[in-house]
């Protein structure tokens, strides 16, 4: 990943929480109105054929959310890493319309008793959606605070009954160069792949996100389903997932395969372990302006109390 100066990012202030909360009230009312309208057509307002920007009904707040003010929605949706839609931070938004996210299916297979396929509408219907306000800390030393909508990954994984052979979970992004123009070039070894250890995947902080700011995810943020692991660098949070596989062995992960000395499999946020080309001790908040003070980066992105025990006895400088 290249570090670029985000000259294209306006130095807007982060959204004050009160403004965001008022906006949520509005969205909730809009969602209810949507259900009323949908009843006439007999569809009961499930997110059938929901598109980016449409409100997700019945989103519950989560006790796992940070109370930091969320980054402005325009910054979250216009400063992106999604190489399938282009390598420049502004490309994913510009090319977002090329990706068609309906219909969408996720295959779940490998070391499990009940392999199967789930459509995105079933995912939205079957798993209660929560708001998780998490910081996304990119390995490039910037961060944002994102009000994700999603649900624990473990809830979905359990449904497919992983066996005791399942020690890892592997994820794959859609491979379709007709819809993902970046895949027409060999910048990465497509499809984008990532993986987690089983205990990391089952941890209650690990979510699959379906939306942000109360609405269906915009394509540039990984619609219709992406991983979010708040204590790890952003590259673990694989977007537009079509395949989940339980494996015995550590699965291949895209950036780790590309540059193993720079990007580890674990990728836990850690200010004590620098990237070979830059420090990880602090980061810049996107949207705070180029001259805003850098913030100190916290180990495990501030979630040490919840996750440090997963790595007890491991040398995190070696398993970075
Ligand atoms: N997933 C796919 N499929 N392709 C990508 O290029 N980039 C990763 C991650 N997931 C990426 C991906 C990186 S480097 C980061 S920092 C986050 O997505 C960025 O998420 P955001 O654009 O929603 O902020």
Coordinates of C-alpha atoms in Angstrom, one line a residue, residues 171-285:
X171 CA -12.3 -15.2 3.1
X172 CA -12.4 -14.3 -0.6
X173 CA -13.6 -11.2 -2.5
X174 CA -15.6 -11.5 -5.7
X175 CA -13.5 -12.1 -8.8
X176 CA -15.2 -10.5 -11.8
X177 CA -13.1 -8.2 -13.9
X178 CA -16.2 -7.1 -15.8
X179 CA -17.5 -5.4 -12.7
X180 CA -14.2 -4.8 -10.9
X181 CA -11.9 -2.9 -13.3
X182 CA -8.9 -3.1 -11.1
X183 CA -8.9 -6.9 -11.6
X184 CA -8.1 -6.4 -15.3
X185 CA -4.6 -5.5 -14.1
X186 CA -2.2 -7.6 -12.1
X187 CA -1.6 -5.2 -9.3
X188 CA -2.6 -7.9 -6.8
X189 CA -2.9 -11.7 -7.0
X190 CA -6.7 -11.8 -7.4
X191 CA -9.1 -12.5 -5.8
X192 CA -8.2 -10.5 -2.6
X193 CA -8.0 -13.1 0.2
X194 CA -7.7 -12.8 4.0
X195 CA -7.9 -15.1 6.9
X196 CA -8.4 -15.2 10.7
X197 CA -7.6 -17.7 13.3
X198 CA -10.8 -19.4 14.5
X199 CA -10.7 -17.7 18.0
X200 CA -10.3 -14.3 16.3
X201 CA -13.2 -15.1 13.9
X202 CA -15.5 -16.1 16.8
X203 CA -14.5 -13.1 19.0
X204 CA -17.6 -10.9 19.6
X205 CA -15.8 -7.8 18.4
X206 CA -15.3 -9.3 14.9
X207 CA -18.2 -8.4 12.7
X208 CA -19.5 -8.7 9.1
X209 CA -20.6 -5.2 8.1
X210 CA -23.6 -4.6 5.9
X211 CA -23.9 -0.9 6.3
X212 CA -22.6 2.4 7.7
X213 CA -24.4 5.4 9.1
X214 CA -27.6 3.3 9.4
X215 CA -27.7 2.7 5.7
X216 CA -26.8 -0.1 3.2
X217 CA -23.0 -0.1 2.6
X218 CA -21.8 1.9 -0.4
X219 CA -19.9 -0.3 -2.9
X220 CA -16.6 1.5 -2.3
X221 CA -16.7 0.4 1.3
X222 CA -17.1 -3.2 0.5
X223 CA -20.8 -3.9 -0.3
X224 CA -22.7 -5.9 0.3
X225 CA -20.7 -7.7 3.0
X226 CA -17.3 -7.0 4.4
X227 CA -15.3 -8.0 7.4
X228 CA -14.4 -5.6 10.2
X229 CA -11.8 -6.6 12.8
X230 CA -11.3 -3.5 14.9
X231 CA -8.1 -4.5 16.6
X232 CA -6.3 -5.3 13.4
X233 CA -4.9 -3.1 10.6
X234 CA -7.6 -2.3 7.9
X235 CA -6.2 -4.6 5.3
X236 CA -7.6 -7.6 7.2
X237 CA -11.1 -6.2 6.7
X238 CA -11.7 -7.8 3.4
X239 CA -14.5 -6.3 1.2
X240 CA -17.3 -7.7 -1.0
X241 CA -17.0 -11.3 0.3
X242 CA -18.3 -14.2 -1.7
X243 CA -16.5 -17.2 -0.1
X244 CA -15.8 -18.2 3.5
X245 CA -13.9 -21.5 4.1
X246 CA -13.0 -23.2 7.3
X247 CA -9.5 -24.6 7.0
X248 CA -7.0 -26.6 9.0
X249 CA -4.0 -24.5 8.0
X250 CA -3.3 -20.8 8.0
X251 CA -4.9 -19.6 4.7
X252 CA -3.1 -17.3 2.2
X253 CA -3.7 -13.6 2.7
X254 CA -3.2 -11.1 -0.1
X255 CA -0.8 -8.5 1.4
X256 CA 1.0 -11.0 3.4
X257 CA 1.7 -13.0 0.2
X258 CA 2.7 -9.9 -1.7
X259 CA 5.2 -8.5 0.9
X260 CA 5.5 -10.8 3.8
X261 CA 8.2 -8.7 5.5
X262 CA 5.9 -5.7 5.6
X263 CA 2.4 -7.2 6.2
X264 CA 2.0 -10.1 8.6
X265 CA -0.8 -12.6 8.8
X266 CA -1.9 -11.3 12.3
X267 CA -1.7 -7.6 11.5
X268 CA -2.7 -6.6 15.1
X269 CA -2.4 -2.8 15.5
X270 CA 0.8 -2.4 17.5
X271 CA 2.6 0.9 18.1
X272 CA 5.6 -1.1 19.3
X273 CA 6.2 -2.8 16.0
X274 CA 7.0 -0.4 13.2
X275 CA 6.3 -1.1 9.5
X276 CA 9.7 -1.5 7.8
X277 CA 9.2 1.8 6.0
X278 CA 7.4 3.9 8.6
X279 CA 6.4 4.2 12.3
X280 CA 3.2 2.8 13.6
X281 CA 3.3 4.9 16.8
X282 CA 0.8 7.5 15.8
X283 CA -1.8 8.2 13.1
X284 CA -3.7 10.9 11.4
X285 CA -7.5 11.1 11.6

